[in-house]
Structure formats: structure tokens, C-alpha cells
């Protein structure tokens, strides 16, 4: 029964990983007609001497840190708001979920518009009597501007997951807490939070995996600039693989990224799996 | 409730079964096409709707009529072109003919991906060779032809004549040196009460590709060059390079800056958002295509075009330009003769003129100067006058990466992260590394 | 506290809640209002227009989206690809998840852990190897048995589909879902002499509608939104998916905002429909799958 899925994942996930690991030890120019040249660990060694890669790792980490806490806290708040049924709750939930299902490219174009010189943001700032901003062209704000879009985009899916978590908390626990004289805050602190822990671990792990791979929004909004302040690892991989034809070293970058993602997310995934034993 | 569930499941199952059946058909038929003797695949760079409509609906059908060939044209956006070509070459699915900028040619040649076109070119009539004489060298690597340009390109300073008049400058005799432009720009710059610039006197491009092109224009005007093409090393860490970079950086920085909007793209914007139209700049550096568009779409703008400029200590004016994007033939194509026929067709006098007219470009043939299209254009005659002074980017392997490396360093200089002499030295070392590893 | 103030307090709380929900929904939806506004604004006044309601609303952008590019064909392609992936995922993932939850076999924990771990593999790790594997796929696209000579699966709809056929996350969610259902039903059915297959198909799967909704939505949206993989593996326009078709309006230096946004709305509607139809099951399915166990 597990054979079809396992075989598939073996062939289409694990084989490519091994294959890719092999590529990362070679100098491989796809335009070149000869075979890739084996260079051992040189691609990896080079990464540590190139300041761009270290910087891109930092940018990627910072991006995750900017988006993750904000989106989880806001999504939890939204989930609490739409947890109890009311007329039109389905429509509201769907509305909040929409950002998640519109393609990232199209959504990024809308935000490009919002941030533009005469865009929504500057119109609002103007109404408030504040000076216009050019967030995407300022080294100190560009990454935050991209992160704000991503918070908005990730909100819906996180909210739905957390909502699911809320609904799996047995109502009796709340009743019991109420009988024990717990107020709203105490019920939240001692019933809701522990009840949500497994789903939060799941949400955090999945968000780390997706956010650490940010590419499309960077590509549309900033192309990695200004001054490399939004060049994420995946953006760097993309340019070195497809603009400079360096499949070997870009595979090496991808594996280092993989190690970081796996390190940070495996801890939390284990949290869920460990719980059920 | 239960009923509706069942119905939904039934409908869903039917839909899935139907789709699976459709998919089976679709996949069965979806094998790669074998290129027959009269089938030609062509990738064009760019996505201008007027251009692609002309090519797909008029030019290609006429070619098919003439030759009996079947041509499949695909337009690929510049941003996606490199990765699609890389993937397609790795896969063996690359088209017979494809377009790209001259900057990419040397890398393809270094990897033996292009058919040498020298024999085909040598077979042209002398009259055609003379007519194409300014264009062809831009598609050569080590003296051998690999790309035939479809258009010429050039960059020039476009200016608002009414701004000049209002500032007491003569719009009919614009400056001829960069120093004089800078003086004019100081008079044209407008500031608000806080001293912030609201209208740039002289705006050069500072977006990622634009930075390298602006610098190329300036260093050419200073009498310097970017790369020594003989020994493939950086050639800009010189007094000329220093003069060009200092000039560029000072436009945007310091108390007497004449430009604002560092890093913001303007050159690729639609006409309505061009700084000259929104009155946020009085002089901007633009391509011939962009200026043609301005002239056509902003009739209220009193547009002037300057000839290439020089610095006072240099003898010859110069600007970034030369051969533009063109067509190449895949070395693995099975229909190379047909592919060449297509290139010849696209560079024929009438067809080429119709083609460049669809986006306001400069025709590839010198004889087009006498044509109605050029003569009637308010823009193109100025570019044909300037043609002898255009300097292209070098065709050396690794150029795309070298260009991006330069760009990153130029950005640092513009943002004053380091002094210009330091930036030039670092930039030269980095570009040397790239060129050496691509040799 | 009197009953009255409690009542008043509750009403206040309810009003605050509704107000907060309204504010949140508006904030989330403003960019979409913008998107719709751009889609209905005539091209010549589009960029930088700040009026949310266009002065001269037009449907020209929708016509452009449907005629300038072959969006209908791309919609058809994406629909075929997405539905095949939905069908495959709904067949295979719950089956595997059930087996991991119910039937302990030697090494099942390790296998499950490995499957879950594959969700952390960045696309950038597998993109190039998968591409090369597709190129050397035996006996397809002119290839011989050893995968050389032709172009393999490249530039087909099959190659766009295959990597999405089974999602590791779907297997994991299914496992969680079935683990949460308990084993009593299986034991009862076993007493009646039913085999494992029968127990799965007749007892557990019919109860797993919410799970199917989750798997369907995840696999549909995942396939529908994929951009980089179809970009590098397809070359001819007849195999373009919706995302590839749409970026033709997002050309360097020539962004056609109106048709782009109109097209984005058109390609979002199917996903939105899938979500709305299954919203309730989706959330309860996630509640079972993601959190219990």
C-alpha cells in the first residue's frame, strides 16, 4: 500500500538529491559539450571565500525572521476571530485565504504597483501629510517591503491551518477551565496555546521551508537589489545557474541552503512526530 | 446534504475520469517534434506586441510563401531567454535560429554552439556587404561572423527644449562636452524648499543594466575602454575610467547634485512615466527605440536629441551603441541553409525596415538612411548622424557575468560605499577573475 | 457583576470582534481591489492611476488576455495537469498514509520520516537533476532504452505533471488523519473477515472526505502555481501552463498591467472555486490531519 508513494518519492525526490549532490562536486556548464569535470569539494570551498554567498544566507535568514513571527502571530489572531461561526464566516475565511491562491508573480506585480512612486502607499502617506517613500530602492527598507508582501501572502494559509488547530481542541477543555474559574486570558494561556502547539510547530516548519526559498517576489520586486540587500540564496542560485551557466557551484549553494532548511525545520517536524509515540 | 455530497462526488469522479482520458491523449501525442527538411524553429527575444504581431502575422507567412518552409516562431522575454536557451541547449531542444543581444554571442561560441556564418556572409553581393558594413562587426567574434544584427542601437541624451529655453539655455545648440552638460544641468535642476531635487537636471540610468550602459557611455566619451579585447583583461582602471566614474557618482551625490532617483528604473518605463514627460528630469539618457516612442506618444513634449559627447580632455565624442540584437544559427540545426535564408530575409532592405519600424528602431542597413521611414522620423536621423561614434560592449566570453560584476561595483560607487578609485581597482580585479575563468 | 453587564460586555465583545474581522478582511483584500481596478482600467491610464473605481471601466483587458495570448489553451493545459495530479494524489497519498498509520511494518517509521524530510528539499536542489532525468527518460521523445538520442519527456505536458503526482506532505497529512481515526473500525471490520484493502476502501476512505478535500486543494494549487519547472521544461507555446502564458504580459520594459491583472483574475477563479466548494471539508480535514495523532 505504501509502495506507490514510496517508490515515487524515491525516484522523484531522493534520486535527484543524490544526482544533484554529484553535480555539486563538478564543474558543469550546460552549454559545454564535454562531460562535467570532477572538482571534488572545490565548489563548496569557493562558497566560503565568496562574500556574496554568506551575505545571501544572511539576507535569507533575515527575511525568514521578518516574515515568520509576524505572520504566525497575525494568523493566530485572525484564526481566533473567525473560529466561532457567524453568518458569512465561510466567505470571510475564503476572503482571508485568497492571497494564498493567487500566483506569487501576479501578486508581486500588484505590490510593485502599491510601492511605486504614485502608488497606494505613497497616496496614503500623502493623505497623512508624510513624505513619499521609495521603499524598494532603499537598501535599508527593500527587504522589509518584500517581507511585508509575503506576510500578507502567507497569512491566509497559516490562518486556515491554525483555525484547524483551534477546532481540534475539545470544547470540554474550555468548559472545564471555565468551571475552574479561568478567565478569557487564562483559558487562552492554558487551553488554547497548548492545544495549538502541534499545529504551530507544523506551521513554523512549513513556513521556514517555503520562506527560505524565496525567489519570485524578489525577482519581480527588486531583482536582488539595492546593493544586494534582497539577494536571497535562491535568487543567487538562479542567476549563477541560468545566467552564468554554473550548474556545479549553484548546486553546491542549493545543498548548503538545504542543510540550513533541514536543520531548522527538522527540529520542529520531529516535535510533531515525537509527540505521537 | 447527503444527496448534494453524492452528486458532487459523482460529478468530480466523472470530471477526473474524463480529464485522465484527455491527459492520456495529450501526453501520447506530446513527443518532441522532429525537425524535417523544411521546418524551422525560431526564437525571437522580446515581447513587444506590435513587433510579434508583425513577425507572426505578416513577415513569417510571406517567408513561408516564398520558400515553402514551415516556420514556428516563439517570442521569449529577455528575462527568461537565458534560462530557456541554457535548458534547451542542455536538452538538445534548442531552436534552429534564435535571437539575442551581441553580449551573449562569445559564450555560445566558446562552447561551440553556433554555426559560423562567415561562408554565408561571404556569399552576399558586394552591395549588400557594403550596406551592412557598420552592423556586421558587432556580430563577430575573433573576426568571424556568428550573429547578424536585426537592428542598430544607440544611446543619446534626450532633452526637453522648453526647459532649456526657460532656463535661458539655447535649445538649438545643446552642449557638446560632458562638462558643459553638467553646467547646463546645474541650471536646469529644480529643488523644493528643503533643498530636495524635484526635477533632475541630468539623469543617467542607474538601474541594474542601465548602470553598466551609462558607465560605458561615459568612459567612451573620456577616451577609455572597458575591456582590452586582445588580452581579455579589464581596461577601465585608468585616469579615463576614474574621470567617467567620478562624473557619474557626482551627478547624484553632494550638495550640488543634479539628479535624484538613484537605482530607480526609468529607461524601460512606458512613455507616460518617462521623467521627461512627468517633468521630473530635463535631460535623460535613453535608447533610440525609447526616444522614438517618446516622439510618437508624447506629442506635447518639445524633444531635443544631443549628439554623442566627449570630455574636454578627449578628442572624439562617443556613446554606447552599435549592433543591436540579431539572429544566430544553432550549430546542431539540420536546416542551416533554410535558417540562413530566414536571416537573409529578415535583413533584406524592405523587410528589415518594416520590422524595425514596428518598434521605432534603427534599420540595420546604411541605405535605409534615405528611406521615408528614417527621413520622416523626428528621431532616427540624429542617430544615423551619431552612428560613427557608437561604441559597443566587448564580445568576450564571460561578458554577461563580467557585466553584472561591474554593475554591482558601480552600484557601490554610486551609493558612496567606497571611494571611486578603490571601487575601480576592486572592479578590475573582479572582472579579471570572471574573464579568466571564462577563457 | 449583574447579568445585564455580562450581556452588555458580550455584545461589546461581539461588536469588537466583527469590527476587527471587517478591518482585517479589508486590509487583506485591498490589494485585490487594486488588482480588479487595474484589470478594468483602460490601458492608457493604467499605471499610477489612483482611483479605485476606474473612470471608464472596460473589459478590453480581459479580451486582450484571452486573444493576445492563448490563455484558453493554457487554461486547458493547466486544468489537465492539475486534475491528473489531484487524481493521482487522492488515490496514492491517502493509501500510503493509511498504511503508515494502521499497518506497522519493519522500518515504517524510518520510511515515513524520510518521506516527511523530503518536503524540506529546496526546489533548487532538484531542479537541474530532474531536468536531466526528464531529458534522458527512456523510450520517450525519440530516446532509446538507455535514454539517449532524443529529448525525452521535455516539452510535453507529461513532464510538467510528473513531479507533482505524489506530494510527500499529502502522505504525511493522510497518515496523521488516519492515525487520528483510531483502530476500532478496522478491528470490527477484521472480525467480519474483511481484508486490509477492503477495510481501507470500504471503511476508512469513505470517512475521509475532509482529508480528500485537503489533498485535492493542496495538489491542485501546488500544480497550478508552479512556474519555474514548466518554464525550463517546456519550449513550445502549445504546452504552456497558465503561469507561463501570463508572464508574456510581464515583459521586460513593456509590462501590460491591465491584461496581466485581468489574466491573473481569470486564472485565479478556478482555484478559488475549488477552495470555496471544499472550504468546510478542507478546514475540518486539516484539523484532523495536521494536529492530531
Coordinates of C-alpha atoms in Angstrom, one line a residue, chain B:
Chain B
X1 CA -26.9 17.5 2.3
X2 CA -26.0 13.9 1.7
X3 CA -27.6 14.0 -1.7
X4 CA -25.6 17.0 -2.8
X5 CA -22.4 15.4 -1.5
X6 CA -23.1 12.3 -3.5
X7 CA -23.8 14.4 -6.6
X8 CA -20.7 16.4 -6.1
X9 CA -18.6 13.3 -5.8
X10 CA -20.2 11.8 -8.9
X11 CA -19.5 14.9 -10.9
X12 CA -16.0 15.1 -9.5
X13 CA -15.3 11.4 -10.4
X14 CA -16.6 11.9 -13.9
X15 CA -14.5 15.0 -14.4
X16 CA -11.4 13.2 -13.2
X17 CA -12.0 10.2 -15.4
X18 CA -12.6 12.5 -18.4
X19 CA -9.5 14.5 -17.7
X20 CA -7.4 11.5 -17.2
X21 CA -8.5 10.3 -20.6
X22 CA -7.8 13.6 -22.2
X23 CA -4.5 13.7 -20.5
X24 CA -3.6 10.3 -21.8
X25 CA -4.2 11.6 -25.4
X26 CA -2.4 14.8 -24.7
X27 CA 0.7 13.1 -23.4
X28 CA 0.8 10.4 -26.0
X29 CA 0.9 13.0 -28.7
X30 CA 3.3 15.2 -26.8
X31 CA 6.6 13.9 -28.0
X32 CA 9.3 16.3 -29.3
X33 CA 8.9 17.3 -32.9
X34 CA 11.4 16.0 -35.3
X35 CA 12.7 18.9 -37.4
X36 CA 12.1 17.9 -41.0
X37 CA 13.8 19.4 -44.0
X38 CA 11.5 22.4 -44.4
X39 CA 10.6 23.0 -40.8
X40 CA 12.3 25.8 -39.0
X41 CA 12.0 26.8 -35.3
X42 CA 12.9 30.4 -34.4
X43 CA 13.0 32.1 -31.1
X44 CA 12.8 35.9 -31.0
X45 CA 13.8 37.8 -27.9
X46 CA 11.4 40.4 -26.6
X47 CA 7.6 40.6 -26.2
X48 CA 6.6 43.9 -27.9
X49 CA 3.1 43.1 -29.1
X50 CA 3.4 45.2 -32.3
X51 CA 6.7 43.5 -33.2
X52 CA 5.5 40.0 -32.6
X53 CA 2.2 40.6 -34.4
X54 CA 4.1 41.9 -37.5
X55 CA 6.6 39.0 -37.4
X56 CA 4.0 36.3 -36.8
X57 CA 1.1 37.6 -39.0
X58 CA 2.9 39.2 -41.9
X59 CA 6.7 38.6 -42.2
X60 CA 6.8 34.9 -41.4
X61 CA 3.8 33.9 -43.6
X62 CA 5.4 35.8 -46.5
X63 CA 8.6 33.9 -45.9
X64 CA 6.7 30.6 -45.8
X65 CA 5.0 31.5 -49.1
X66 CA 8.4 32.3 -50.7
X67 CA 10.2 29.2 -49.6
X68 CA 7.5 26.6 -48.9
X69 CA 9.0 26.2 -45.4
X70 CA 7.1 25.9 -42.2
X71 CA 8.3 28.3 -39.6
X72 CA 7.4 28.1 -35.9
X73 CA 8.1 31.4 -34.1
X74 CA 8.3 31.7 -30.4
X75 CA 8.7 35.1 -28.6
X76 CA 10.7 34.8 -25.4
X77 CA 11.0 37.6 -22.9
X78 CA 14.6 38.8 -22.4
X79 CA 14.3 38.0 -18.7
X80 CA 13.6 34.3 -19.4
X81 CA 15.7 34.0 -22.5
X82 CA 19.0 32.9 -20.9
X83 CA 17.5 30.1 -18.8
X84 CA 15.3 28.8 -21.6
X85 CA 18.2 28.7 -24.0
X86 CA 20.5 27.2 -21.4
X87 CA 17.9 24.5 -20.7
X88 CA 17.2 23.9 -24.3
X89 CA 20.8 23.6 -25.3
X90 CA 21.4 21.1 -22.5
X91 CA 18.4 19.2 -23.6
X92 CA 19.0 19.3 -27.3
X93 CA 15.7 21.1 -28.0
X94 CA 17.2 24.5 -28.9
X95 CA 15.7 26.2 -31.9
X96 CA 17.4 26.4 -35.4
X97 CA 17.5 30.2 -35.3
X98 CA 17.4 32.3 -32.2
X99 CA 17.9 36.0 -31.4
X100 CA 19.8 37.5 -28.5
X101 CA 21.9 40.6 -27.8
X102 CA 25.5 40.6 -29.1
X103 CA 26.7 40.4 -25.4
X104 CA 25.8 36.7 -25.3
X105 CA 27.5 35.6 -28.5
X106 CA 31.0 35.0 -27.3
X107 CA 29.8 32.5 -24.6
X108 CA 27.9 30.5 -27.2
X109 CA 30.9 30.5 -29.5
X110 CA 33.3 29.4 -26.7
X111 CA 31.0 26.4 -26.2
X112 CA 30.8 25.5 -29.9
X113 CA 27.0 26.2 -30.0
X114 CA 26.9 28.5 -33.0
X115 CA 27.2 27.8 -36.7
X116 CA 29.9 30.1 -38.2
X117 CA 28.1 32.4 -40.7
X118 CA 31.2 33.6 -42.4
X119 CA 30.7 31.5 -45.6
X120 CA 27.2 32.6 -45.9
X121 CA 28.1 36.3 -45.4
X122 CA 31.0 35.9 -47.9
X123 CA 28.4 34.8 -50.4
X124 CA 26.4 38.0 -50.2
X125 CA 26.6 40.6 -53.0
X126 CA 29.2 43.3 -52.5
X127 CA 26.4 45.9 -52.4
X128 CA 24.7 44.1 -49.5
X129 CA 28.1 43.8 -47.7
X130 CA 28.7 47.5 -48.0
X131 CA 25.2 48.2 -46.9
X132 CA 25.6 46.1 -43.8
X133 CA 29.2 47.1 -43.1
X134 CA 28.5 49.0 -39.9
X135 CA 26.3 46.3 -38.5
X136 CA 28.2 43.1 -39.2
X137 CA 31.3 43.6 -37.0
X138 CA 29.0 43.7 -33.9
X139 CA 28.2 40.0 -34.5
X140 CA 31.7 38.9 -35.0
X141 CA 34.0 37.0 -32.5
X142 CA 37.7 37.0 -33.4
X143 CA 36.8 38.3 -36.8
X144 CA 34.4 35.6 -37.7
X145 CA 30.7 36.2 -38.1
X146 CA 28.3 34.4 -35.8
X147 CA 25.3 36.8 -35.4
X148 CA 23.6 39.1 -37.9
X149 CA 22.1 42.1 -36.2
X150 CA 18.5 42.9 -37.0
X151 CA 18.8 46.5 -35.8
X152 CA 21.3 49.0 -34.8
X153 CA 21.1 50.5 -31.3
X154 CA 22.4 53.7 -29.8
X155 CA 22.0 55.7 -26.6
X156 CA 21.7 59.5 -26.6
X157 CA 20.8 62.3 -24.3
X158 CA 17.2 63.4 -24.9
X159 CA 16.2 66.8 -23.5
X160 CA 13.2 69.0 -23.0
X161 CA 13.7 72.0 -25.3
X162 CA 11.2 74.1 -23.4
X163 CA 13.1 73.5 -20.1
X164 CA 16.3 74.7 -21.9
X165 CA 14.5 77.9 -23.1
X166 CA 13.0 78.6 -19.6
X167 CA 16.5 78.3 -18.0
X168 CA 18.0 80.7 -20.5
X169 CA 19.8 78.0 -22.5
X170 CA 19.7 77.7 -26.3
X171 CA 17.8 74.6 -27.2
X172 CA 19.2 74.7 -30.7
X173 CA 22.8 74.4 -29.7
X174 CA 22.9 71.9 -26.9
X175 CA 26.3 71.2 -25.1
X176 CA 28.9 69.0 -26.8
X177 CA 31.0 68.1 -23.8
X178 CA 30.1 66.3 -20.6
X179 CA 31.4 69.3 -18.6
X180 CA 29.1 71.7 -20.5
X181 CA 26.1 69.3 -20.0
X182 CA 26.9 69.3 -16.3
X183 CA 26.9 73.1 -16.2
X184 CA 23.6 73.2 -18.1
X185 CA 22.2 70.5 -15.7
X186 CA 23.1 72.7 -12.7
X187 CA 20.9 75.4 -14.2
X188 CA 18.1 73.0 -15.1
X189 CA 17.9 71.3 -11.7
X190 CA 14.9 72.3 -9.6
X191 CA 14.7 72.0 -5.8
X192 CA 11.9 72.3 -3.3
X193 CA 12.0 74.4 -0.1
X194 CA 14.0 71.8 1.7
X195 CA 16.6 71.6 -1.0
X196 CA 15.4 68.2 -2.3
X197 CA 15.6 67.8 -6.0
X198 CA 12.2 67.7 -7.7
X199 CA 13.5 67.9 -11.2
X200 CA 16.8 66.3 -12.2
X201 CA 18.9 68.5 -14.5
X202 CA 20.7 65.4 -16.0
X203 CA 19.5 61.9 -15.3
X204 CA 21.6 58.9 -16.3
X205 CA 20.3 55.4 -15.9
X206 CA 21.2 53.7 -12.6
X207 CA 19.1 50.6 -12.8
X208 CA 21.0 47.2 -13.0
X209 CA 21.6 47.0 -16.8
X210 CA 21.5 50.8 -17.1
X211 CA 24.4 51.4 -14.8
X212 CA 26.8 49.5 -17.0
X213 CA 25.4 51.2 -20.1
X214 CA 25.7 54.7 -18.5
X215 CA 29.3 54.0 -17.4
X216 CA 30.1 52.6 -20.9
X217 CA 28.9 55.8 -22.5
X218 CA 30.9 58.0 -20.1
X219 CA 34.1 56.1 -20.3
X220 CA 33.9 56.1 -24.1
X221 CA 33.5 59.8 -24.0
X222 CA 36.6 60.1 -21.8
X223 CA 38.6 58.1 -24.4
X224 CA 38.8 55.0 -22.3
X225 CA 37.6 51.4 -22.8
X226 CA 36.0 48.7 -20.7
X227 CA 38.0 45.6 -21.7
X228 CA 41.2 45.0 -23.5
X229 CA 39.9 42.6 -26.0
X230 CA 43.4 41.4 -27.0
X231 CA 44.5 40.0 -23.6
X232 CA 41.0 39.8 -22.2
X233 CA 41.5 41.9 -19.1
X234 CA 39.7 44.9 -17.5
X235 CA 40.9 48.2 -19.0
X236 CA 38.8 50.7 -17.0
X237 CA 41.1 51.2 -14.0
X238 CA 42.7 54.2 -15.7
X239 CA 42.5 58.0 -15.5
X240 CA 39.7 57.9 -18.1
X241 CA 37.8 55.4 -16.0
X242 CA 38.3 57.5 -12.9
X243 CA 37.1 60.6 -14.8
X244 CA 34.0 58.8 -16.0
X245 CA 33.1 57.2 -12.7
X246 CA 33.7 60.4 -10.7
X247 CA 31.4 62.3 -13.1
X248 CA 28.7 59.6 -12.8
X249 CA 28.8 59.5 -9.0
X250 CA 28.8 63.3 -8.6
X251 CA 25.6 63.6 -10.6
X252 CA 23.7 62.0 -7.7
X253 CA 25.8 63.0 -4.6
X254 CA 26.9 66.0 -2.8
X255 CA 25.3 69.5 -2.3
X256 CA 25.4 70.4 -5.9
X257 CA 24.0 67.1 -7.2
X258 CA 21.9 67.5 -10.3
X259 CA 20.0 64.2 -10.2
X260 CA 17.9 62.1 -7.9
X261 CA 16.2 58.7 -8.0
X262 CA 19.3 56.5 -7.6
X263 CA 18.5 52.9 -8.6
X264 CA 15.1 53.6 -10.0
X265 CA 14.4 52.3 -13.4
X266 CA 13.2 54.9 -15.9
X267 CA 14.5 53.9 -19.3
X268 CA 12.2 50.8 -19.6
X269 CA 9.1 52.7 -18.4
X270 CA 6.2 53.4 -20.7
X271 CA 6.1 56.8 -22.2
X272 CA 3.6 58.3 -19.7
X273 CA 6.1 57.6 -16.9
X274 CA 9.2 58.9 -18.6
X275 CA 10.9 61.6 -16.5
X276 CA 10.9 64.0 -19.4
X277 CA 7.1 63.5 -19.7
X278 CA 6.4 63.7 -15.9
X279 CA 8.7 66.7 -15.8
X280 CA 11.0 65.1 -13.2
X281 CA 14.1 65.5 -15.4
X282 CA 15.2 67.8 -18.2
X283 CA 17.9 65.6 -19.8
X284 CA 17.9 61.8 -19.7
X285 CA 20.0 59.1 -21.3
X286 CA 17.7 56.9 -23.5
X287 CA 17.9 54.3 -26.3
X288 CA 16.9 55.2 -29.9
X289 CA 13.9 52.9 -29.5
X290 CA 12.7 54.7 -26.3
X291 CA 13.2 58.1 -27.9
X292 CA 11.2 57.1 -31.0
X293 CA 8.4 56.0 -28.7
X294 CA 8.6 59.3 -26.8
X295 CA 8.4 61.3 -30.0
X296 CA 5.4 59.2 -31.2
X297 CA 3.4 59.0 -27.9
X298 CA 4.2 62.3 -26.2
X299 CA 3.5 65.0 -28.9
X300 CA 3.3 67.8 -26.2
X301 CA 7.0 67.2 -25.3
X302 CA 9.3 69.5 -27.2
X303 CA 12.0 66.9 -27.6
X304 CA 15.7 67.5 -28.4
X305 CA 18.4 64.9 -29.0
X306 CA 22.1 65.6 -28.4
X307 CA 24.9 64.1 -30.4
X308 CA 27.5 61.9 -28.7
X309 CA 29.5 63.9 -26.2
X310 CA 33.2 63.9 -25.1
X311 CA 35.0 65.0 -22.0
X312 CA 37.2 68.1 -22.6
X313 CA 40.4 66.3 -22.4
X314 CA 39.4 63.7 -25.1
X315 CA 39.3 64.3 -28.8
X316 CA 36.5 62.1 -30.0
X317 CA 32.9 62.1 -28.9
X318 CA 31.4 58.6 -28.2
X319 CA 28.4 56.8 -26.8
X320 CA 27.3 53.3 -26.1
X321 CA 25.7 51.7 -29.1
X322 CA 26.4 49.7 -32.3
X323 CA 25.0 46.4 -33.4
X324 CA 21.8 45.5 -31.7
X325 CA 20.1 42.1 -31.1
X326 CA 20.3 39.8 -34.0
X327 CA 19.9 36.2 -35.2
X328 CA 22.2 33.2 -34.8
X329 CA 22.1 29.6 -36.1
X330 CA 22.3 26.7 -33.8
X331 CA 25.3 24.6 -34.7
X332 CA 23.2 21.4 -34.3
X333 CA 20.4 22.6 -36.7
X334 CA 19.6 20.2 -39.5
X335 CA 18.3 23.0 -41.7
X336 CA 21.1 25.5 -41.7
X337 CA 20.6 26.7 -45.3
X338 CA 17.0 27.4 -44.6
X339 CA 18.0 29.1 -41.4
X340 CA 20.3 31.4 -43.3
X341 CA 17.6 32.1 -45.9
X342 CA 15.5 33.3 -43.0
X343 CA 18.2 35.5 -41.7
X344 CA 18.8 36.9 -45.1
X345 CA 15.1 37.5 -45.5
X346 CA 14.8 39.4 -42.1
X347 CA 17.8 41.6 -43.0
X348 CA 16.6 42.4 -46.5
X349 CA 16.1 46.1 -47.1
X350 CA 12.2 46.2 -47.2
X351 CA 11.5 43.5 -44.6
X352 CA 14.1 44.9 -42.2
X353 CA 12.7 48.4 -42.5
X354 CA 9.2 47.2 -41.9
X355 CA 10.4 45.1 -38.9
X356 CA 12.3 47.9 -37.1
X357 CA 9.5 50.4 -37.8
X358 CA 7.2 48.3 -35.7
X359 CA 9.1 49.3 -32.6
X360 CA 10.8 52.5 -33.7
X361 CA 14.3 51.0 -34.1
X362 CA 17.2 51.9 -36.3
X363 CA 17.4 49.8 -39.5
X364 CA 20.4 47.6 -39.9
X365 CA 21.3 48.8 -43.4
X366 CA 23.1 52.1 -44.1
X367 CA 20.9 52.6 -47.2
X368 CA 17.9 52.9 -45.0
X369 CA 19.0 56.4 -44.2
X370 CA 17.5 57.6 -47.5
X371 CA 14.2 55.8 -46.9
X372 CA 11.0 57.5 -46.0
X373 CA 10.8 55.7 -42.6
X374 CA 14.1 57.3 -41.4
X375 CA 13.8 60.6 -43.1
X376 CA 10.3 61.3 -41.7
X377 CA 11.2 60.2 -38.2
X378 CA 11.9 63.1 -35.9
X379 CA 14.4 60.9 -34.1
X380 CA 16.3 58.5 -36.3
X381 CA 18.3 60.9 -38.5
X382 CA 20.1 62.1 -35.3
X383 CA 21.1 58.5 -34.6
X384 CA 22.3 57.9 -38.1
X385 CA 24.5 61.0 -37.8
X386 CA 25.8 59.6 -34.5
X387 CA 26.4 56.1 -35.8
X388 CA 30.2 56.5 -36.4
X389 CA 30.7 57.4 -32.7
X390 CA 28.9 54.4 -31.2
X391 CA 31.0 52.0 -29.1
X392 CA 29.6 48.5 -28.4
X393 CA 30.2 46.3 -25.4
X394 CA 33.1 43.8 -26.0
X395 CA 32.3 40.4 -27.4
X396 CA 34.3 38.3 -24.9
X397 CA 33.5 35.0 -23.2
X398 CA 32.0 35.6 -19.7
X399 CA 30.8 39.0 -20.7
X400 CA 27.3 38.6 -19.1
X401 CA 28.8 37.8 -15.8
X402 CA 31.5 40.4 -16.1
X403 CA 28.8 43.0 -16.9
X404 CA 26.8 42.0 -13.8
X405 CA 30.0 42.1 -11.7
X406 CA 30.7 45.7 -13.0
X407 CA 27.1 46.6 -12.2
X408 CA 27.5 45.5 -8.5
X409 CA 30.6 47.6 -8.1
X410 CA 29.2 50.6 -9.9
X411 CA 26.2 50.5 -7.5
X412 CA 28.6 50.6 -4.6
X413 CA 30.3 53.7 -6.0
X414 CA 27.0 55.4 -6.7
X415 CA 25.9 54.8 -3.2
X416 CA 29.3 56.0 -1.9
X417 CA 30.1 52.8 -0.1
X418 CA 33.7 53.2 -1.2
X419 CA 35.8 55.9 -2.9
X420 CA 35.8 55.7 -6.7
X421 CA 39.5 54.7 -7.1
X422 CA 39.0 51.9 -4.7
X423 CA 35.9 50.7 -6.5
X424 CA 37.7 50.8 -9.8
X425 CA 40.5 48.7 -8.5
X426 CA 38.2 46.1 -6.9
X427 CA 36.0 46.1 -10.0
X428 CA 39.0 45.5 -12.3
X429 CA 40.2 42.6 -10.1
X430 CA 36.7 41.0 -10.0
X431 CA 36.2 41.4 -13.8
X432 CA 39.6 39.9 -14.4
X433 CA 38.7 36.9 -12.4
X434 CA 35.5 36.4 -14.3
X435 CA 37.1 36.8 -17.7
X436 CA 39.9 34.5 -16.7
X437 CA 37.6 31.7 -15.6
X438 CA 35.6 32.0 -18.8
X439 CA 38.6 31.8 -21.1

